[in-house]
Short mmCIF file of C-alpha atoms in Angstrom, two decimals:
data_model
loop_
_atom_site.label_atom_id
_atom_site.label_comp_id
_atom_site.label_asym_id
_atom_site.label_seq_id
_atom_site.Cartn_x
_atom_site.Cartn_y
_atom_site.Cartn_z
CA MET A 97 -35.31 -41.39 -61.52
CA TRP A 98 -34.69 -38.45 -63.81
CA GLN A 99 -36.67 -35.28 -63.28
CA LEU A 100 -37.34 -33.26 -66.42
CA LEU A 101 -38.09 -29.56 -65.90
CA GLN A 102 -40.41 -28.56 -68.73
CA PHE A 103 -43.82 -27.20 -69.73
CA PRO A 104 -46.34 -28.80 -72.11
CA LEU A 105 -45.63 -26.53 -75.10
CA CYS A 106 -41.83 -26.48 -74.89
CA PRO A 107 -40.60 -27.91 -78.24
CA PHE A 108 -37.09 -28.55 -76.91
CA SER A 109 -38.44 -30.53 -73.94
CA ARG A 110 -40.67 -32.43 -76.37
CA LYS A 111 -37.62 -33.46 -78.45
CA VAL A 112 -35.93 -34.79 -75.29
CA ARG A 113 -39.14 -36.53 -74.14
CA LEU A 114 -39.51 -38.26 -77.51
CA LEU A 115 -35.92 -39.46 -77.31
CA LEU A 116 -36.40 -40.73 -73.74
CA ALA A 117 -39.58 -42.55 -74.77
CA GLU A 118 -37.98 -44.10 -77.89
CA LYS A 119 -35.28 -45.49 -75.59
CA SER A 120 -37.73 -46.49 -72.83
CA ILE A 121 -36.00 -44.30 -70.25
CA GLY A 122 -38.33 -43.32 -67.41
CA TYR A 123 -38.55 -39.78 -66.07
CA GLN A 124 -40.78 -37.58 -63.99
CA PRO A 125 -41.93 -34.38 -65.72
CA VAL A 126 -41.71 -31.35 -63.42
CA ARG A 127 -43.49 -28.17 -64.44
CA GLU A 128 -41.26 -25.16 -65.05
CA SER A 129 -42.44 -21.96 -66.75
CA PRO A 130 -39.32 -20.24 -68.13
CA TRP A 131 -41.19 -16.94 -68.58
CA ALA A 132 -41.65 -16.73 -64.79
CA ARG A 133 -37.82 -16.47 -64.52
CA ARG A 134 -37.83 -18.18 -61.12
CA ASP A 135 -34.62 -17.40 -59.23
CA GLU A 136 -33.91 -21.04 -58.34
CA PHE A 137 -34.35 -22.03 -61.98
CA LEU A 138 -32.07 -19.26 -63.27
CA HIS A 139 -29.51 -20.35 -60.72
CA ILE A 140 -29.58 -23.86 -62.21
CA ASN A 141 -29.68 -22.64 -65.82
CA PRO A 142 -28.57 -19.04 -66.42
CA ALA A 143 -29.89 -19.35 -69.99
CA GLY A 144 -33.38 -19.57 -68.42
CA GLN A 145 -34.56 -22.27 -70.83
CA THR A 146 -36.29 -25.60 -70.50
CA PRO A 147 -35.58 -28.49 -70.53
CA VAL A 148 -33.26 -29.25 -67.65
CA MET A 149 -32.80 -32.88 -66.62
CA ILE A 150 -31.81 -33.70 -63.06
CA ASP A 151 -30.84 -36.84 -61.18
CA ASP A 152 -30.41 -35.60 -57.62
CA GLU A 153 -29.26 -38.97 -56.27
CA ALA A 154 -26.48 -39.23 -58.83
CA GLY A 155 -25.78 -35.48 -58.55
CA ILE A 156 -26.22 -34.93 -62.29
CA ARG A 157 -27.72 -31.82 -63.84
CA LEU A 158 -28.03 -31.71 -67.60
CA ILE A 159 -28.75 -28.38 -69.30
CA ASP A 160 -29.48 -27.51 -72.94
CA SER A 161 -31.65 -29.82 -75.01
CA MET A 162 -28.93 -30.91 -77.45
CA ALA A 163 -26.43 -31.57 -74.64
CA ILE A 164 -29.16 -33.66 -72.97
CA CYS A 165 -29.83 -35.61 -76.18
CA GLU A 166 -26.11 -36.29 -76.72
CA TYR A 167 -25.91 -37.51 -73.10
CA ILE A 168 -28.85 -39.85 -73.64
CA GLU A 169 -27.27 -41.13 -76.85
CA GLU A 170 -23.97 -41.76 -75.10
CA THR A 171 -25.40 -43.48 -72.04
CA GLY A 172 -28.73 -44.94 -73.17
CA ASP A 173 -29.55 -48.19 -74.92
CA LYS A 174 -30.42 -48.68 -78.57
CA PRO A 175 -31.96 -47.68 -80.89
CA ALA A 176 -29.26 -45.12 -81.66
CA MET A 177 -30.95 -41.91 -82.75
CA LEU A 178 -27.70 -40.47 -84.09
CA ASN A 179 -26.78 -43.35 -86.33
CA GLY A 180 -24.97 -44.53 -89.46
CA SER A 181 -21.56 -43.11 -90.39
CA ALA A 182 -19.98 -40.03 -88.81
CA ALA A 183 -21.08 -38.06 -91.89
CA ASP A 184 -24.64 -39.42 -91.50
CA ARG A 185 -24.67 -38.28 -87.88
CA ALA A 186 -23.38 -34.85 -88.93
CA GLU A 187 -26.33 -34.52 -91.33
CA GLN A 188 -28.74 -35.63 -88.58
CA ARG A 189 -27.22 -33.07 -86.19
CA ARG A 190 -27.39 -30.34 -88.85
CA LEU A 191 -31.12 -30.91 -89.16
CA VAL A 192 -31.67 -30.99 -85.40
CA THR A 193 -30.04 -27.55 -85.29
CA TRP A 194 -32.09 -26.46 -88.32
CA PHE A 195 -35.38 -27.21 -86.55
CA ASP A 196 -34.22 -26.05 -83.11
CA THR A 197 -32.93 -22.79 -84.52
CA GLN A 198 -34.46 -21.76 -87.86
CA PHE A 199 -37.87 -23.37 -87.45
CA TYR A 200 -38.09 -22.21 -83.83
CA ARG A 201 -37.01 -18.64 -84.62
CA GLU A 202 -39.36 -18.24 -87.58
CA ILE A 203 -42.38 -20.28 -86.48
CA THR A 204 -42.61 -21.95 -83.07
CA GLY A 205 -41.05 -19.07 -81.14
CA PRO A 206 -43.31 -16.33 -82.57
CA LEU A 207 -46.40 -18.58 -82.22
CA LEU A 208 -45.56 -19.30 -78.57
CA MET A 209 -45.16 -15.58 -77.91
CA GLU A 210 -48.34 -14.50 -79.72
CA ARG A 211 -50.70 -17.35 -78.82
CA MET A 212 -49.42 -18.55 -75.44
CA GLU A 213 -47.28 -16.02 -73.60
CA LYS A 214 -49.33 -12.97 -74.62
CA ARG A 215 -52.50 -14.78 -73.56
CA ILE A 216 -51.45 -16.28 -70.24
CA VAL A 217 -48.77 -13.82 -69.10
CA HIS A 218 -49.30 -10.40 -70.69
CA ARG A 219 -53.10 -10.60 -71.25
CA GLN A 220 -52.65 -9.16 -74.73
CA THR A 221 -54.13 -10.11 -78.08
CA PRO A 222 -51.82 -11.64 -80.69
CA ASP A 223 -50.22 -9.48 -83.37
CA THR A 224 -51.86 -10.75 -86.58
CA ARG A 225 -48.95 -9.54 -88.71
CA VAL A 226 -46.53 -11.72 -86.72
CA LEU A 227 -48.92 -14.70 -86.98
CA ARG A 228 -49.17 -14.25 -90.75
CA GLU A 229 -45.37 -14.14 -91.08
CA ALA A 230 -45.02 -17.32 -88.99
CA MET A 231 -47.59 -19.17 -91.10
CA LYS A 232 -45.89 -18.04 -94.30
CA ALA A 233 -42.58 -19.32 -92.92
CA ALA A 234 -44.28 -22.61 -91.99
CA VAL A 235 -45.25 -23.16 -95.63
CA GLU A 236 -41.62 -22.65 -96.68
CA HIS A 237 -40.40 -25.07 -94.02
CA LEU A 238 -42.97 -27.68 -95.11
CA ASP A 239 -41.70 -27.19 -98.67
CA TYR A 240 -38.20 -27.95 -97.42
CA ILE A 241 -39.41 -31.05 -95.56
CA ASP A 242 -41.17 -32.21 -98.74
CA TYR A 243 -37.91 -31.66 -100.62
CA LEU A 244 -35.92 -33.67 -98.06
CA LEU A 245 -38.46 -36.52 -98.04
CA ASP A 246 -38.43 -36.59 -101.82
CA HIS A 247 -34.72 -37.47 -101.65
CA ARG A 248 -34.57 -39.68 -98.56
CA GLN A 249 -36.69 -41.91 -96.36
CA TRP A 250 -36.52 -39.82 -93.19
CA ILE A 251 -35.74 -36.18 -92.35
CA GLY A 252 -32.08 -36.85 -91.53
CA GLY A 253 -31.34 -39.60 -94.06
CA ALA A 254 -32.01 -43.28 -94.67
CA THR A 255 -32.98 -44.02 -91.06
CA MET A 256 -35.17 -42.49 -88.40
CA SER A 257 -33.04 -40.23 -86.20
CA LEU A 258 -33.05 -37.38 -83.73
CA ALA A 259 -33.67 -35.10 -86.72
CA ASP A 260 -37.17 -36.60 -87.05
CA LEU A 261 -37.81 -36.14 -83.33
CA ALA A 262 -36.60 -32.52 -83.41
CA ALA A 263 -38.70 -31.75 -86.49
CA ALA A 264 -41.83 -33.46 -85.14
CA ALA A 265 -41.40 -31.73 -81.77
CA GLN A 266 -41.33 -28.26 -83.37
CA ILE A 267 -44.14 -29.05 -85.81
CA SER A 268 -46.39 -30.50 -83.11
CA ILE A 269 -46.14 -27.30 -81.04
CA ALA A 270 -46.70 -25.10 -84.11
CA ASP A 271 -49.68 -27.33 -84.96
CA TYR A 272 -51.07 -27.05 -81.41
CA LEU A 273 -50.91 -23.26 -81.87
CA GLY A 274 -52.75 -23.40 -85.21
CA GLY A 275 -49.73 -22.52 -87.36
CA ILE A 276 -49.52 -25.61 -89.59
CA ASP A 277 -51.51 -26.39 -92.74
CA PHE A 278 -50.36 -29.56 -94.51
CA LYS A 279 -52.38 -28.75 -97.64
CA THR A 280 -50.29 -29.56 -100.76
CA HIS A 281 -47.55 -30.99 -98.51
CA ASP A 282 -48.31 -34.68 -98.94
CA LEU A 283 -44.88 -36.07 -98.12
CA ALA A 284 -44.53 -33.94 -94.99
CA LYS A 285 -48.05 -34.89 -93.94
CA ARG A 286 -47.53 -38.64 -94.42
CA TRP A 287 -44.26 -38.45 -92.47
CA TYR A 288 -45.87 -36.45 -89.64
CA VAL A 289 -48.84 -38.81 -89.35
CA GLY A 290 -46.29 -41.62 -88.99
CA MET A 291 -44.49 -39.73 -86.22
CA LYS A 292 -47.77 -38.90 -84.46
CA SER A 293 -48.70 -42.59 -84.47
CA ARG A 294 -45.61 -43.67 -82.55
CA PRO A 295 -46.09 -44.79 -78.94
CA SER A 296 -43.51 -42.17 -77.92
CA PHE A 297 -45.71 -39.42 -79.36
CA ARG A 298 -49.23 -40.30 -78.18
CA PRO A 299 -48.85 -39.16 -74.53
CA LEU A 300 -47.51 -35.77 -75.60
CA LEU A 301 -50.46 -35.19 -77.92
CA ALA A 302 -52.86 -35.79 -75.02
CA GLU A 303 -51.33 -32.98 -72.93
CA ARG A 304 -52.91 -29.56 -72.76
CA MET A 305 -51.61 -26.12 -71.82
CA GLU A 306 -54.10 -24.43 -69.49
CA GLY A 307 -55.83 -21.49 -71.15
CA VAL A 308 -54.47 -22.41 -74.59
CA PRO A 309 -56.69 -25.02 -76.28
CA PRO A 310 -55.42 -26.69 -79.48
CA PRO A 311 -57.41 -26.82 -82.76
CA ALA A 312 -60.08 -29.54 -82.95
CA ASP A 313 -58.06 -31.81 -85.26
CA TYR A 314 -54.75 -31.49 -83.40
CA GLU A 315 -54.73 -35.07 -82.08
CA LYS A 316 -56.27 -36.75 -85.12
CA LEU A 317 -54.02 -39.14 -86.99
CA ASP A 318 -55.53 -38.66 -90.43
CA VAL A 319 -54.96 -34.94 -90.95
CA MET B 64 -7.88 -32.03 -97.99
CA TRP B 65 -10.79 -30.35 -96.22
CA GLN B 66 -12.01 -27.04 -97.50
CA LEU B 67 -13.48 -24.73 -94.87
CA LEU B 68 -15.87 -22.06 -96.13
CA GLN B 69 -15.51 -19.12 -93.75
CA PHE B 70 -14.58 -15.45 -93.33
CA PRO B 71 -11.99 -13.96 -90.94
CA LEU B 72 -14.48 -12.63 -88.36
CA CYS B 73 -16.83 -15.65 -88.23
CA PRO B 74 -16.77 -16.82 -84.58
CA PHE B 75 -18.28 -20.23 -85.45
CA SER B 76 -15.63 -20.87 -88.11
CA ARG B 77 -13.01 -19.79 -85.60
CA LYS B 78 -14.24 -22.40 -83.09
CA VAL B 79 -13.93 -25.11 -85.78
CA ARG B 80 -10.50 -23.84 -86.89
CA LEU B 81 -9.23 -23.92 -83.30
CA LEU B 82 -10.46 -27.49 -82.95
CA LEU B 83 -8.85 -28.52 -86.25
CA ALA B 84 -5.57 -26.91 -85.19
CA GLU B 85 -5.61 -28.49 -81.71
CA LYS B 86 -5.95 -31.86 -83.46
CA SER B 87 -3.41 -31.04 -86.19
CA ILE B 88 -5.95 -31.59 -88.97
CA GLY B 89 -5.04 -29.71 -92.14
CA TYR B 90 -7.58 -27.69 -94.13
CA GLN B 91 -7.76 -25.03 -96.78
CA PRO B 92 -9.73 -21.91 -95.78
CA VAL B 93 -12.03 -20.72 -98.58
CA ARG B 94 -13.53 -17.26 -98.31
CA GLU B 95 -17.32 -17.13 -98.07
CA SER B 96 -19.28 -14.01 -97.10
CA PRO B 97 -22.66 -15.19 -95.78
CA TRP B 98 -24.15 -11.68 -96.12
CA ALA B 99 -23.70 -11.91 -99.91
CA ARG B 100 -26.19 -14.81 -99.89
CA ARG B 101 -24.52 -16.45 -102.87
CA ASP B 102 -26.93 -18.87 -104.59
CA GLU B 103 -24.42 -21.73 -104.72
CA PHE B 104 -23.72 -21.31 -101.02
CA LEU B 105 -27.41 -21.22 -100.06
CA HIS B 106 -27.88 -24.36 -102.12
CA ILE B 107 -25.21 -26.09 -100.01
CA ASN B 108 -26.45 -24.63 -96.71
CA PRO B 109 -30.02 -23.27 -96.68
CA ALA B 110 -29.29 -21.74 -93.26
CA GLY B 111 -26.86 -19.42 -95.07
CA GLN B 112 -24.23 -19.64 -92.34
CA THR B 113 -20.51 -20.29 -92.19
CA PRO B 114 -18.68 -22.55 -91.56
CA VAL B 115 -19.23 -25.35 -94.04
CA MET B 116 -16.57 -28.05 -94.33
CA ILE B 117 -16.20 -29.96 -97.57
CA ASP B 118 -14.13 -32.93 -98.74
CA ASP B 119 -15.04 -33.19 -102.41
CA GLU B 120 -12.97 -36.32 -103.00
CA ALA B 121 -14.73 -38.21 -100.21
CA GLY B 122 -18.06 -36.59 -101.12
CA ILE B 123 -18.57 -35.25 -97.58
CA ARG B 124 -20.25 -31.93 -96.79
CA LEU B 125 -20.49 -30.94 -93.14
CA ILE B 126 -22.80 -28.09 -92.18
CA ASP B 127 -23.40 -26.32 -88.84
CA SER B 128 -20.44 -25.59 -86.58
CA MET B 129 -21.47 -27.93 -83.75
CA ALA B 130 -22.21 -30.81 -86.14
CA ILE B 131 -18.75 -30.20 -87.64
CA CYS B 132 -17.10 -30.22 -84.20
CA GLU B 133 -18.89 -33.46 -83.21
CA TYR B 134 -17.72 -35.01 -86.51
CA ILE B 135 -14.13 -33.96 -85.82
CA GLU B 136 -14.39 -35.37 -82.29
CA GLU B 137 -15.75 -38.66 -83.58
CA THR B 138 -13.25 -39.12 -86.41
CA GLY B 139 -10.15 -37.14 -85.35
CA ASP B 140 -7.25 -38.09 -83.09
CA LYS B 141 -6.69 -37.02 -79.52
CA PRO B 142 -6.73 -34.78 -77.57
CA ALA B 143 -10.47 -35.26 -77.04
CA MET B 144 -12.06 -31.85 -76.73
CA LEU B 145 -15.28 -33.32 -75.37
CA ASN B 146 -13.78 -35.32 -72.56
CA GLY B 147 -14.26 -36.86 -69.12
CA SER B 148 -17.54 -38.54 -68.16
CA ALA B 149 -20.78 -38.26 -70.12
CA ALA B 150 -21.94 -35.65 -67.57
CA ASP B 151 -18.67 -33.73 -68.03
CA ARG B 152 -19.21 -33.71 -71.78
CA ALA B 153 -22.80 -32.50 -71.28
CA GLU B 154 -21.48 -29.55 -69.26
CA GLN B 155 -18.89 -28.82 -71.96
CA ARG B 156 -21.61 -28.94 -74.64
CA ARG B 157 -23.90 -26.70 -72.55
CA LEU B 158 -21.19 -24.05 -72.47
CA VAL B 159 -20.45 -24.37 -76.19
CA THR B 160 -24.14 -23.65 -76.79
CA TRP B 161 -24.04 -20.82 -74.22
CA PHE B 162 -21.27 -19.00 -76.10
CA ASP B 163 -22.57 -19.87 -79.58
CA THR B 164 -26.06 -18.70 -78.68
CA GLN B 165 -26.24 -16.26 -75.75
CA PHE B 166 -22.84 -14.61 -76.17
CA TYR B 167 -23.28 -14.41 -79.94
CA ARG B 168 -26.82 -13.02 -79.72
CA GLU B 169 -25.98 -10.38 -77.11
CA ILE B 170 -22.44 -9.41 -78.08
CA THR B 171 -20.67 -10.84 -81.14
CA GLY B 172 -23.72 -10.73 -83.42
CA PRO B 173 -24.61 -7.07 -82.73
CA LEU B 174 -20.93 -6.04 -82.94
CA LEU B 175 -20.55 -7.80 -86.30
CA MET B 176 -23.65 -6.04 -87.61
CA GLU B 177 -22.72 -2.57 -86.32
CA ARG B 178 -18.96 -2.56 -86.88
CA MET B 179 -18.48 -4.91 -89.85
CA GLU B 180 -21.62 -5.43 -91.93
CA LYS B 181 -22.85 -1.82 -91.69
CA ARG B 182 -19.40 -0.59 -92.66
CA ILE B 183 -18.55 -2.90 -95.54
CA VAL B 184 -22.03 -3.79 -96.88
CA HIS B 185 -24.52 -1.06 -95.99
CA ARG B 186 -22.09 1.91 -95.75
CA GLN B 187 -23.83 3.05 -92.58
CA THR B 188 -22.48 4.27 -89.26
CA PRO B 189 -22.94 2.03 -86.20
CA ASP B 190 -25.85 2.55 -83.83
CA THR B 191 -24.16 3.69 -80.61
CA ARG B 192 -27.08 2.48 -78.49
CA VAL B 193 -26.65 -1.07 -79.81
CA LEU B 194 -22.88 -0.89 -79.22
CA ARG B 195 -23.42 0.26 -75.64
CA GLU B 196 -25.86 -2.61 -74.99
CA ALA B 197 -23.39 -5.14 -76.41
CA MET B 198 -20.56 -3.84 -74.26
CA LYS B 199 -22.77 -3.90 -71.18
CA ALA B 200 -23.67 -7.52 -71.98
CA ALA B 201 -19.96 -8.29 -72.44
CA VAL B 202 -19.25 -7.17 -68.87
CA GLU B 203 -21.96 -9.54 -67.60
CA HIS B 204 -20.56 -12.41 -69.64
CA LEU B 205 -17.04 -11.72 -68.35
CA ASP B 206 -18.53 -11.78 -64.83
CA TYR B 207 -19.96 -15.21 -65.59
CA ILE B 208 -16.61 -16.42 -66.95
CA ASP B 209 -14.91 -15.14 -63.79
CA TYR B 210 -17.52 -17.04 -61.75
CA LEU B 211 -16.92 -20.25 -63.72
CA LEU B 212 -13.12 -19.93 -63.42
CA ASP B 213 -13.43 -19.29 -59.71
CA HIS B 214 -14.98 -22.78 -59.39
CA ARG B 215 -13.05 -24.76 -61.98
CA GLN B 216 -9.80 -24.81 -63.91
CA TRP B 217 -11.26 -24.31 -67.39
CA ILE B 218 -14.51 -22.93 -68.81
CA GLY B 219 -16.16 -26.35 -69.15
CA GLY B 220 -14.69 -28.10 -66.11
CA ALA B 221 -11.43 -29.61 -64.91
CA THR B 222 -9.92 -29.96 -68.37
CA MET B 223 -9.55 -27.83 -71.48
CA SER B 224 -12.42 -28.57 -73.84
CA LEU B 225 -14.43 -27.36 -76.79
CA ALA B 226 -16.13 -24.96 -74.33
CA ASP B 227 -12.83 -23.04 -74.04
CA LEU B 228 -12.45 -22.94 -77.82
CA ALA B 229 -16.05 -21.74 -78.31
CA ALA B 230 -15.67 -19.07 -75.63
CA ALA B 231 -12.29 -17.88 -76.91
CA ALA B 232 -13.60 -17.81 -80.50
CA GLN B 233 -16.51 -15.52 -79.57
CA ILE B 234 -14.40 -13.33 -77.28
CA SER B 235 -11.64 -12.92 -79.87
CA ILE B 236 -14.11 -11.59 -82.46
CA ALA B 237 -15.78 -9.30 -79.91
CA ASP B 238 -12.28 -8.11 -78.93
CA TYR B 239 -11.34 -7.51 -82.58
CA LEU B 240 -14.46 -5.32 -82.82
CA GLY B 241 -13.53 -3.32 -79.69
CA GLY B 242 -16.26 -4.81 -77.48
CA ILE B 243 -14.18 -6.38 -74.70
CA ASP B 244 -12.63 -4.68 -71.68
CA PHE B 245 -11.01 -7.12 -69.25
CA LYS B 246 -10.70 -4.48 -66.52
CA THR B 247 -11.60 -6.04 -63.13
CA HIS B 248 -11.95 -9.45 -64.81
CA ASP B 249 -8.62 -10.94 -63.77
CA LEU B 250 -9.55 -14.61 -64.03
CA ALA B 251 -11.15 -14.22 -67.44
CA LYS B 252 -8.16 -12.20 -68.62
CA ARG B 253 -5.58 -14.72 -67.40
CA TRP B 254 -7.54 -17.54 -69.05
CA TYR B 255 -7.87 -15.62 -72.34
CA VAL B 256 -4.16 -14.73 -72.45
CA GLY B 257 -3.49 -18.46 -72.07
CA MET B 258 -5.83 -19.27 -74.95
CA LYS B 259 -4.30 -16.52 -77.13
CA SER B 260 -0.84 -17.96 -76.53
CA ARG B 261 -1.71 -21.38 -77.91
CA PRO B 262 -0.20 -22.32 -81.29
CA SER B 263 -3.76 -23.00 -82.53
CA PHE B 264 -4.69 -19.39 -81.85
CA ARG B 265 -1.75 -17.36 -83.14
CA PRO B 266 -2.54 -17.65 -86.89
CA LEU B 267 -6.14 -16.52 -86.34
CA LEU B 268 -4.99 -13.42 -84.44
CA ALA B 269 -2.79 -12.42 -87.39
CA GLU B 270 -5.74 -12.35 -89.82
CA ARG B 271 -7.45 -9.13 -90.77
CA MET B 272 -10.85 -8.30 -92.20
CA GLU B 273 -10.43 -5.78 -95.02
CA GLY B 274 -11.86 -2.39 -94.09
CA VAL B 275 -12.27 -3.35 -90.43
CA PRO B 276 -9.03 -2.85 -88.50
CA PRO B 277 -8.79 -4.23 -84.94
CA PRO B 278 -7.76 -2.14 -81.89
CA ALA B 279 -4.02 -1.59 -81.43
CA ASP B 280 -3.67 -4.10 -78.58
CA TYR B 281 -5.78 -6.87 -80.15
CA GLU B 282 -2.86 -9.23 -80.81
CA LYS B 283 -0.87 -8.45 -77.66
CA LEU B 284 -0.55 -11.28 -75.18
CA ASP B 285 -0.34 -9.17 -72.04
CA VAL B 286 -3.67 -7.33 -72.20
#
């Protein structure tokens, strides 16, 4: 059985967990707090980031969320989450990187620092200027998602793909941390409600990070 | 014919160009300066980053260097640069991400800002503190490369792979900008001299960025 080193608000682990669930691959979540910079963990992954996926019996250690997703795509069963033509898959991969990099850097990353790490590690109050910037960036990203969904059925193209999982993973963490307001973003909202309703998503929404409660409507399917 | 939007000191474009050359795929380099934030370019790639690879006849636009490399792997001929078992490929991809992300963030990115962008765009002098930090980080990364090469033949494992191209691409730009000193890093140095000697690499080493000359020994194969 795979072990997945992760913590409840890690957006990259969430992307991998959604992919595993969509493919019905079982795994055991193992709690790892990257900010603790545990020696044994840094020895496994010098980048110090979750997720890491381990099969000790098979002697396999997978590191880096995109490398893990590509591995799952290569070895797992259908449905393919990088699908269509090679050019279609390139567009899906572009958008995975967009959410993992741009969205994370501008929104999820700052929110995790201000509303989780400062609270549970540094015992500091959040910097309201940083929060405001993140929420402003979130509006721009929702605009972009609206634009994409105005031209195509799903985030990455005509089919559901890893791009949808990556986007929903980042948004769900930003939403947990109070950084998302779907107001005036009807297409993005309808798409996200659809993602939230998937069986792969429900268990993640039920998880909580100790000391960091989500907003009241975080789990609701109609907002 | 592919067009590749890039500039001479873009490490991500260099990784793609090495891959194209290793597979003997022809392309036409087209100069794009991401810092100019040209409207037409941002319209093609909202992330504002090079490289972008375009085949106008086929109507294909590939964006994001890793998505481009995966496309080339999927559609191009041998040699496979993501090779071996699925777990081997995951390790190769992990190291591509390591160099594209960690090495770039700590070394190539700061060097490009201080020694290229400040000079040619902002007309400022480099911040010596930032340069010192980048060079200190470079020593740590060369230590890690030595460690990897002490346990395996190539950066990503038993065979040459995209991990070697990604690493060599980042190192060659850092070296162009005077940030690399191989002293005491014999394994890393021997590996890099081997990479530099490849036919795929020679044309890149001959290129110059206007206004930013490289150190005297940049192109030499014995340093």
